[in-house]
Amino acid sequence: MSAQLILAPGKERSLLRRHPWLFAGSVERLVGRARPGDTVEVVADKQVLAKAAWSPESQIRARVWSFDPAEIIDNAFFKRRVAAAVARRGVSPRLTLEQGLRLIHAESDGLPGVIADRYRDERFGDTVVVQLTSAGAEKWREAIADALVQATGCARIYERSDSDVRGLEGLEPRTGWLRGEAPSGGVGEIVIEEHGVKMAVDIVAGHKTGFYLDQRDNRKRLGELSAGKRVLNCFCYTGGFSLQALAGGATSVLSIDSSQPALDRAAANLALNPRLDATCAEWRCANVFDELRKLKAAGENFDLIVLDPPKFAPSASHAERAARAYKDINLLGCKLLAPGGLLMTYSCSGGIGLELFQKIVAGAALDAGREARVIQRLQGAPDHLVALAFPEGEYLKGLLVQVS
Ligand code: SAH
């Protein structure tokens, strides 16, 4: 019999709203024995409400697999869940044609701790990259890999379970081929096309699973806005926004990142697209906070500025410091815009909600002495779907702002 996780009185409320996380403070005790990742029954008032993965080291003590107490958590369960996630992308048939596509978005697909992205290279086909970040996902690693092969027909699965959050679950990092092997020519050479631009994706050493797929449609939007503009792209990583700006007809694109390997990859990506005018692009290795001040001191300005920083606030407890950092770069961004200029600004911090983010940007515009209005709200691409019961899934928020 599986162990039972007994909830403290009144702590079943979020569960009844189908939120999948059970924090340490909600757990009264564990009856029976469970190892990390084992399935436990979640009990309130002597009633089983859900089945969840036990994670004793994490503040999130358990993550729900199923709200149906009768559902058995076994290999077949993962087959069903993975197949459903892959099928869900088919709701928008055009989405499934994307060469870089998120197939599983963790909690929002009913698979807490499981991320899977598919990269399609025209020369050698598909590679799926998985990231497992919870004790439960780790326990069912083989079942998830088999289910992915079955649901996608892709024989090549690479594991990038090296995200920092694994440490919070007491898990060591793990990377390597989970199914199949590297295509000849090496895995550093996966090339996808995104809105007509070729991008190499480094699934072994790149960030996340190799690429920021969540910004796919926002990069396209930037391209649409770029004709005839002088663009500044801050936190450019491998140049996704920069290349779309060039494709959209920007007259110049200055891109800044503190990582030289990312900038090298960005320049190489530009070379993959000979129709783009490389003489319009400049790559600068610098700290954005310092470089924006230098550009201001030098009297520079731009028509269109992108700010896509890393997560400054991984959780709500970091929100205050993060808010200051967002304010700082947005203030500098507003100051560097030419009259009528556009700011495309993002936060991917779970701890900063849309309302707070908009307040921060409003404060920045005010302090910069610029009247500003929101032209458009921006969000993650639709393959990064958000379960309504799990608003944390909507971590990426953006604003397109025009200053006077
Ligand atoms: N916009 C990118 C993703 C940005 S990820 C895309 O569409 O692909 C964030 C990037 O910020 C990373 O490449 C990281 O190297 C860089 N970075 C983090 N802190 C920085 C800082 N203080 N100054 C400059 N770059 C920084």
XYZ file of C-alpha atoms and ligand atoms in Angstrom:
430
model
C 0.000 0.000 0.000
C 1.303 3.428 -0.790
C 2.091 5.881 1.950
C -0.408 8.572 2.846
C 0.328 12.233 3.095
C -2.065 13.691 5.661
C -2.854 17.357 5.107
C -3.064 19.781 7.999
C -6.640 20.932 8.730
C -7.994 23.334 6.095
C -4.941 22.854 3.842
C -6.844 21.050 1.081
C -8.218 24.288 -0.350
C -5.683 24.840 -3.112
C -5.849 21.148 -3.949
C -9.621 21.354 -4.416
C -8.952 24.152 -6.910
C -6.629 21.682 -8.666
C -3.404 23.455 -7.871
C -0.745 20.721 -8.003
C 1.717 21.879 -5.312
C 1.632 20.876 -1.640
C 3.963 23.009 0.449
C 5.682 21.799 3.615
C 3.366 23.941 5.739
C 0.298 22.094 4.441
C 1.578 18.649 5.385
C 0.670 17.329 8.818
C 2.486 14.004 8.542
C 3.367 11.072 6.332
C 1.859 7.735 7.291
C 3.895 4.809 6.007
C 7.217 4.901 4.208
C 8.054 6.694 0.983
C 11.330 7.390 -0.778
C 11.846 10.577 -2.816
C 9.713 10.433 -5.944
C 7.402 7.678 -4.667
C 3.702 8.093 -5.248
C 1.712 8.909 -2.116
C -1.997 9.330 -1.501
C -2.982 12.824 -0.418
C -5.544 12.634 2.380
C -7.764 15.256 3.986
C -10.590 14.382 6.391
C -9.850 10.670 5.865
C -10.595 11.059 2.166
C -8.060 10.453 -0.599
C -8.071 13.539 -2.833
C -5.140 12.978 -5.146
C -2.003 11.019 -5.953
C 1.246 12.903 -5.772
C 5.018 12.493 -5.963
C 6.709 12.747 -2.567
C 9.701 15.077 -2.378
C 10.929 15.300 1.223
C 13.824 17.689 0.514
C 11.824 20.341 -1.293
C 9.645 23.072 0.180
C 7.128 21.773 -2.355
C 6.731 18.522 -0.430
C 4.560 16.849 -3.054
C 3.412 17.495 -6.635
C 0.130 16.031 -7.800
C 0.134 13.536 -10.653
C -3.600 12.930 -10.616
C -6.669 14.430 -8.932
C -8.465 11.127 -9.524
C -7.799 9.003 -6.412
C -8.502 5.844 -8.417
C -5.930 6.561 -11.136
C -2.919 4.267 -11.017
C 0.442 5.971 -11.496
C 2.391 3.576 -13.680
C 4.090 3.443 -17.079
C 0.705 3.568 -18.812
C -0.168 6.768 -16.938
C 2.898 8.502 -18.382
C 2.104 7.170 -21.840
C -1.350 8.765 -21.616
C -0.141 12.075 -20.205
C 2.756 12.479 -22.659
C 0.551 11.540 -25.633
C -2.083 14.058 -24.492
C 0.520 16.829 -24.182
C 1.877 16.168 -27.669
C -1.668 15.969 -29.102
C -2.601 19.269 -27.397
C -0.107 21.135 -29.629
C -2.129 19.886 -32.598
C -4.998 22.220 -31.636
C -3.226 24.828 -33.747
C -1.972 22.784 -36.696
C 0.461 25.512 -37.754
C 2.120 25.384 -34.361
C 3.145 21.769 -34.875
C 5.077 22.816 -37.976
C 7.445 24.921 -35.858
C 10.932 23.436 -35.987
C 11.510 24.346 -32.357
C 8.439 23.320 -30.338
C 7.704 22.811 -26.641
C 5.951 19.445 -26.339
C 5.559 19.267 -22.554
C 5.230 22.317 -20.323
C 5.435 20.674 -16.906
C 2.573 21.412 -14.486
C 0.484 22.985 -17.253
C 0.476 19.635 -19.080
C -0.231 17.623 -15.926
C 3.415 16.548 -15.694
C 5.099 18.489 -12.864
C 8.856 18.695 -13.269
C 8.847 17.554 -16.917
C 9.901 19.799 -19.804
C 10.325 18.493 -23.357
C 11.265 20.492 -26.453
C 11.506 19.154 -29.990
C 14.077 20.518 -32.436
C 13.670 19.620 -36.101
C 16.764 19.812 -38.293
C 16.052 19.458 -41.996
C 19.215 17.419 -42.535
C 18.828 14.782 -39.842
C 15.347 14.991 -38.413
C 14.063 15.418 -34.886
C 15.745 15.547 -31.511
C 13.733 15.834 -28.304
C 15.442 17.456 -25.327
C 13.997 16.693 -21.883
C 14.593 18.354 -18.574
C 13.468 16.607 -15.386
C 13.416 18.869 -12.340
C 11.398 17.091 -9.639
C 11.888 13.928 -7.572
C 8.748 12.448 -9.121
C 9.854 13.147 -12.680
C 13.255 11.634 -11.863
C 11.678 8.423 -10.598
C 9.659 7.978 -13.787
C 12.518 8.978 -16.108
C 12.494 5.761 -18.163
C 8.710 5.717 -18.508
C 8.736 9.333 -19.673
C 11.486 8.632 -22.219
C 9.610 5.615 -23.620
C 6.380 7.602 -23.752
C 8.095 10.424 -25.646
C 9.543 8.035 -28.219
C 6.110 6.507 -28.689
C 4.180 9.791 -28.900
C 6.582 11.600 -31.229
C 8.207 8.814 -33.229
C 11.491 10.523 -32.412
C 14.235 8.033 -31.608
C 16.716 10.621 -30.310
C 16.197 11.999 -26.817
C 18.794 14.095 -25.043
C 18.563 14.836 -21.324
C 19.387 18.285 -19.959
C 18.525 17.731 -16.318
C 21.062 20.297 -15.139
C 18.769 23.127 -14.059
C 19.593 24.701 -10.668
C 16.131 23.887 -9.339
C 17.043 20.180 -9.227
C 19.209 20.989 -6.224
C 16.104 22.063 -4.298
C 14.734 18.543 -4.800
C 17.989 16.913 -3.673
C 18.806 15.748 -7.198
C 22.231 15.768 -8.863
C 22.560 17.228 -12.356
C 22.399 14.710 -15.176
C 22.919 15.157 -18.934
C 23.418 12.858 -21.900
C 21.617 10.704 -24.423
C 18.561 9.066 -22.921
C 17.507 7.349 -26.150
C 19.377 7.063 -29.425
C 22.639 8.873 -30.072
C 24.139 11.989 -31.594
C 23.604 12.378 -35.327
C 26.820 12.223 -37.298
C 28.327 15.677 -37.403
C 27.713 16.215 -33.703
C 24.864 17.605 -31.667
C 26.261 21.107 -31.492
C 24.988 21.467 -35.021
C 21.210 21.235 -34.757
C 19.856 24.008 -36.947
C 16.224 25.078 -36.856
C 14.414 27.706 -38.855
C 12.286 30.208 -36.965
C 10.116 32.618 -38.952
C 12.482 32.300 -41.901
C 15.698 32.708 -39.914
C 18.143 29.840 -39.364
C 19.369 29.364 -35.794
C 21.823 26.775 -34.465
C 20.706 25.298 -31.156
C 23.350 23.969 -28.798
C 21.394 21.330 -26.897
C 24.484 20.232 -24.936
C 25.831 23.547 -23.616
C 23.144 26.124 -24.417
C 20.740 27.583 -21.864
C 17.637 25.619 -20.849
C 17.181 22.934 -23.549
C 19.360 25.022 -25.874
C 17.035 27.820 -26.935
C 14.414 30.229 -25.579
C 11.407 28.872 -27.444
C 9.009 30.904 -25.291
C 10.028 34.100 -27.125
C 9.437 32.663 -30.611
C 6.406 34.790 -31.528
C 7.745 37.900 -29.823
C 10.874 37.683 -31.962
C 8.602 37.637 -35.009
C 6.762 40.680 -33.651
C 10.054 42.517 -33.280
C 10.855 41.779 -36.928
C 7.541 43.335 -37.959
C 8.434 46.525 -36.082
C 12.027 46.851 -37.250
C 11.927 48.305 -40.783
C 14.166 51.355 -40.979
C 14.875 51.296 -37.221
C 18.058 51.512 -35.185
C 17.647 48.597 -32.787
C 19.313 47.867 -29.439
C 18.909 44.262 -28.229
C 19.902 43.790 -24.586
C 20.549 40.269 -23.208
C 20.720 38.955 -26.776
C 21.908 35.365 -26.004
C 22.397 33.671 -29.416
C 20.866 36.552 -31.350
C 17.244 35.453 -31.820
C 15.744 38.933 -31.549
C 18.714 40.520 -33.359
C 18.362 38.321 -36.429
C 14.608 38.892 -36.665
C 15.264 42.639 -36.485
C 17.747 42.382 -39.366
C 15.298 40.229 -41.353
C 12.645 42.873 -40.732
C 14.805 45.612 -42.228
C 16.514 47.266 -39.255
C 19.208 49.686 -40.388
C 21.437 48.782 -37.437
C 21.290 46.281 -34.590
C 23.534 46.590 -31.538
C 23.333 43.444 -29.407
C 24.656 43.131 -25.863
C 25.277 40.062 -23.712
C 27.753 39.279 -20.942
C 28.460 35.809 -22.349
C 31.131 35.643 -25.058
C 30.180 32.062 -26.064
C 26.578 33.232 -26.591
C 27.805 36.146 -28.730
C 30.054 33.823 -30.755
C 27.050 31.618 -31.382
C 25.009 34.698 -32.339
C 27.582 35.804 -34.912
C 27.713 32.240 -36.283
C 23.912 32.237 -36.517
C 24.030 35.426 -38.537
C 26.496 33.737 -40.911
C 23.950 30.924 -41.404
C 21.671 33.546 -42.994
C 23.605 35.056 -45.901
C 20.629 37.145 -47.035
C 20.893 39.224 -43.815
C 23.254 42.193 -43.969
C 25.979 41.416 -41.443
C 27.441 44.920 -41.751
C 24.366 46.231 -39.902
C 25.059 44.046 -36.850
C 27.360 44.732 -33.919
C 27.864 42.249 -31.044
C 29.128 43.676 -27.756
C 30.252 41.664 -24.735
C 29.304 43.737 -21.691
C 27.188 43.984 -18.584
C 23.917 45.559 -19.739
C 23.591 47.672 -16.569
C 26.981 49.316 -17.233
C 26.719 49.471 -20.993
C 23.365 51.283 -20.998
C 24.905 53.967 -18.752
C 27.871 54.275 -21.125
C 25.594 54.587 -24.157
C 23.617 57.303 -22.382
C 26.775 59.187 -21.402
C 27.924 58.991 -25.022
C 24.650 60.627 -26.131
C 23.445 57.612 -28.131
C 19.816 56.852 -28.857
C 17.755 54.129 -30.531
C 14.349 53.715 -32.187
C 13.612 50.283 -30.767
C 15.023 48.670 -27.624
C 14.563 45.066 -26.454
C 15.123 44.182 -22.794
C 14.917 40.419 -22.202
C 16.910 39.846 -19.012
C 17.372 36.562 -17.157
C 15.115 35.713 -14.229
C 15.912 38.354 -11.591
C 13.327 36.934 -9.153
C 13.141 33.130 -9.116
C 10.523 33.373 -6.340
C 8.414 35.978 -4.553
C 11.059 36.354 -1.829
C 13.454 37.937 -4.344
C 10.821 40.299 -5.712
C 12.047 43.489 -4.073
C 15.642 43.288 -5.260
C 14.462 42.134 -8.654
C 12.063 45.061 -8.911
C 14.984 47.456 -8.462
C 16.937 45.722 -11.235
C 13.960 45.832 -13.622
C 13.402 49.485 -12.766
C 17.051 50.292 -13.437
C 17.276 48.792 -16.930
C 13.831 50.069 -17.957
C 14.709 53.572 -16.769
C 17.909 53.512 -18.817
C 16.019 52.018 -21.758
C 13.438 54.827 -21.676
C 16.190 57.440 -21.542
C 17.925 55.919 -24.567
C 14.856 55.985 -26.821
C 14.509 58.560 -29.592
C 11.201 60.483 -29.641
C 8.378 58.062 -30.530
C 10.684 55.122 -29.866
C 9.514 51.648 -28.834
C 10.521 49.633 -25.802
C 9.922 45.884 -25.870
C 10.467 44.846 -22.294
C 10.119 41.485 -20.524
C 10.177 39.756 -17.191
C 10.407 35.975 -16.926
C 10.405 36.059 -13.110
C 7.723 33.935 -11.480
C 7.901 36.241 -8.466
C 6.897 39.354 -10.457
C 3.334 39.418 -11.734
C 2.110 41.378 -14.746
C 0.538 44.078 -12.621
C 3.719 44.693 -10.655
C 5.831 44.570 -13.817
C 3.678 47.190 -15.491
C 3.983 49.386 -12.375
C 7.767 49.071 -12.492
C 7.895 50.056 -16.161
C 5.469 52.941 -15.512
C 7.747 54.172 -12.715
C 10.757 53.911 -15.007
C 9.078 55.949 -17.765
C 8.000 58.568 -15.240
C 11.497 58.907 -13.776
C 12.948 59.130 -17.282
C 10.576 62.035 -17.925
C 8.886 60.191 -20.799
C 5.175 59.946 -21.390
C 4.526 56.356 -22.400
C 1.721 54.039 -23.420
C 1.330 50.293 -23.796
C 0.882 49.370 -27.454
C 0.640 45.654 -26.797
C 0.914 43.086 -23.993
C 3.178 40.180 -24.827
C 3.381 36.642 -23.506
C 4.988 33.259 -24.069
C 4.349 31.351 -27.310
C 1.199 29.161 -27.330
C 3.070 25.885 -26.945
C 3.963 27.182 -23.456
C 0.378 26.828 -22.422
C -0.882 27.825 -18.996
C -3.229 25.583 -17.011
C -5.876 27.848 -15.506
C -5.416 26.116 -12.152
C -1.682 26.888 -12.304
C -1.134 30.616 -12.899
C 2.573 30.145 -12.081
C 2.835 28.699 -15.591
C 2.497 32.211 -16.974
C 5.985 33.333 -15.974
C 6.793 35.342 -19.123
C 5.203 38.744 -19.482
C 6.137 41.573 -21.776
C 5.072 45.068 -22.716
C 5.502 46.914 -25.954
C 5.634 50.545 -24.916
C 5.867 53.695 -27.006
C 7.408 56.795 -25.484
C 6.557 60.338 -26.471
N 16.514 37.180 -25.712
C 17.203 35.916 -25.754
C 17.238 35.205 -24.416
C 17.872 35.999 -23.288
S 18.430 35.003 -21.992
C 16.593 35.053 -26.860
O 15.561 35.432 -27.443
O 17.131 33.989 -27.146
C 19.303 36.106 -20.990
C 20.708 36.441 -21.445
O 21.200 37.462 -20.570
C 21.740 35.319 -21.367
O 22.313 35.158 -22.639
C 22.817 35.826 -20.381
O 24.134 35.518 -20.811
C 22.602 37.300 -20.411
N 22.937 38.088 -19.206
C 22.652 37.809 -17.914
N 23.006 38.834 -17.114
C 23.544 39.801 -17.921
C 24.069 41.105 -17.707
N 24.110 41.636 -16.482
N 24.512 41.807 -18.773
C 24.452 41.276 -20.010
N 23.956 40.053 -20.275
C 23.501 39.327 -19.248
